[in-house]
C-alpha positions as MATLAB code, in Angstrom:
seq = 'MFSREEAARLRQQFWISFGQYMKPILGAEGLPVNWINYKTGIKHLFFRMDAEQKFASIAIEFAHPDEGIQALFFEQFQEFKLMFENALQNEVWNWQLHGTNNFGKQVVRIECILPKVSVFNQQQWPDIIAFLKPRIIALDEFWTDVKPIFEDLLS';
ca = [
      68.527   70.331  -95.546;
      68.526   67.979  -92.959;
      66.234   64.588  -92.469;
      65.393   65.004  -88.369;
      67.507   62.225  -87.929;
      70.774   63.355  -89.605;
      70.051   66.580  -87.067;
      69.990   64.564  -83.915;
      72.919   62.789  -85.073;
      75.153   65.975  -86.124;
      74.133   67.359  -82.653;
      74.735   64.176  -80.770;
      78.392   64.179  -82.720;
      79.133   67.809  -81.752;
      78.027   67.052  -77.589;
      80.538   64.166  -78.029;
      83.470   65.847  -79.223;
      82.506   69.112  -76.901;
      82.740   66.840  -74.313;
      85.577   64.926  -75.225;
      87.155   67.992  -75.669;
      86.345   69.341  -72.019;
      86.740   66.168  -70.374;
      90.642   66.353  -69.280;
      89.613   69.913  -67.884;
      89.317   69.937  -64.035;
      86.895   72.517  -62.564;
      87.819   75.427  -60.024;
      87.294   72.794  -57.215;
      90.442   70.648  -58.961;
      87.821   67.423  -59.805;
      86.382   66.559  -62.388;
      83.479   67.902  -64.020;
      80.433   66.563  -66.171;
      80.422   70.438  -68.539;
      77.996   69.289  -70.399;
      75.472   68.455  -67.922;
      76.956   70.464  -65.358;
      75.244   70.615  -61.725;
      74.933   73.237  -60.110;
      73.467   71.951  -57.141;
      70.648   73.787  -56.297;
      67.305   72.493  -57.149;
      65.624   74.308  -60.804;
      69.302   76.412  -61.562;
      70.822   75.006  -64.759;
      73.775   76.224  -66.776;
      72.575   75.515  -70.313;
      74.822   75.288  -73.564;
      72.975   75.204  -76.973;
      74.241   74.800  -80.187;
      71.950   75.186  -83.203;
      71.055   76.321  -86.900;
      71.977   79.668  -86.639;
      73.754   80.051  -83.008;
      75.191   79.071  -79.968;
      74.002   80.155  -76.376;
      75.219   79.434  -72.896;
      73.351   80.459  -70.163;
      72.336   80.503  -66.741;
      68.065   79.661  -66.063;
      66.433   79.296  -63.228;
      62.979   77.521  -63.686;
      62.151   77.450  -60.202;
      57.764   77.394  -60.173;
      57.550   80.183  -57.954;
      57.744   83.921  -59.450;
      58.952   85.261  -55.770;
      61.907   82.673  -55.649;
      62.783   83.758  -59.471;
      62.685   87.507  -58.682;
      64.975   86.881  -55.304;
      67.473   84.611  -57.160;
      67.536   86.594  -60.261;
      68.204   89.712  -57.362;
      70.897   87.643  -55.700;
      72.436   87.193  -59.155;
      72.209   91.091  -59.613;
      74.347   91.392  -56.174;
      76.647   89.323  -58.107;
      76.833   90.947  -61.060;
      80.287   92.433  -61.161;
      82.173   90.069  -59.447;
      80.296   87.693  -62.730;
      81.490   90.254  -65.466;
      84.773   90.281  -63.964;
      84.590   86.372  -64.301;
      83.252   86.706  -67.783;
      85.814   89.204  -68.484;
      83.689   92.445  -68.680;
      81.694   90.642  -71.476;
      78.103   91.476  -71.831;
      75.431   89.241  -71.333;
      71.276   89.498  -71.581;
      69.575   89.679  -68.189;
      65.803   88.065  -68.004;
      63.548   88.305  -64.922;
      60.724   86.818  -66.848;
      62.417   84.887  -70.276;
      61.450   81.791  -71.606;
      62.987   78.612  -71.711;
      63.178   76.066  -74.665;
      59.483   74.602  -72.952;
      57.795   77.803  -72.962;
      58.061   77.645  -69.063;
      59.486   81.290  -67.593;
      62.388   81.684  -66.117;
      65.655   83.765  -65.017;
      67.875   83.889  -67.770;
      70.919   85.215  -67.777;
      72.399   84.889  -71.222;
      75.204   84.852  -73.635;
      74.912   84.350  -77.590;
      76.840   83.320  -80.269;
      75.048   84.610  -83.862;
      76.042   83.334  -86.938;
      77.499   79.640  -86.231;
      75.750   76.511  -87.174;
      76.355   73.053  -85.612;
      74.971   71.888  -88.927;
      78.682   72.776  -90.252;
      81.582   71.271  -88.603;
      83.671   73.717  -90.381;
      81.808   75.655  -87.617;
      82.484   73.644  -84.170;
      86.019   75.262  -83.614;
      84.176   78.345  -83.445;
      81.577   77.276  -81.384;
      83.526   75.260  -78.689;
      85.744   78.305  -78.701;
      82.973   80.094  -77.310;
      81.791   78.067  -74.945;
      84.835   76.779  -73.783;
      85.789   80.127  -71.687;
      82.505   80.957  -70.834;
      81.696   77.580  -69.357;
      84.672   77.072  -67.079;
      84.126   81.053  -65.875;
      80.398   79.922  -64.881;
      81.794   77.677  -62.920;
      84.773   79.630  -60.934;
      81.767   82.494  -60.341;
      79.428   79.530  -59.014;
      81.948   77.900  -56.467;
      82.507   81.441  -54.980;
      78.696   82.021  -54.801;
      77.422   78.904  -54.118;
      76.600   78.546  -50.702;
      74.777   82.386  -50.755;
      72.241   80.829  -53.062;
      71.749   77.070  -50.916;
      71.253   79.836  -48.103;
      68.479   81.522  -49.654;
      66.995   78.189  -50.022;
      66.652   76.735  -46.643;
];
């Protein structure tokens, strides 16, 4: 298939292309956003976008080492589930209290997957971008509204 170097190069090209495509789009607060490395402002809380050989995904991932705090954040996200679903136009996401991240670490994970696409097929890049773009923008809008509540959980 592809050498490790070629696969890394294609992934890098995809994310550069995605970043350039998203660069002119301002966040919900009207400010520039680094969409690829989105900063939630909460330690251990990430918005993750992945494009792999067989799928693309977008997720909220909370990797706090304390399981009790993970559960608290999961419960808080569930409190906002209706608001979340409205922001994401009632799309079904997978909610996992005890998911696993790419490093094998236990995390809270709220995820949506686009199956049967490959970052290694450049003809599918528009499909992957069309999947990721509206969801990361909607997550930004949702997060702008609820971030203060999550900040209060840690204070």
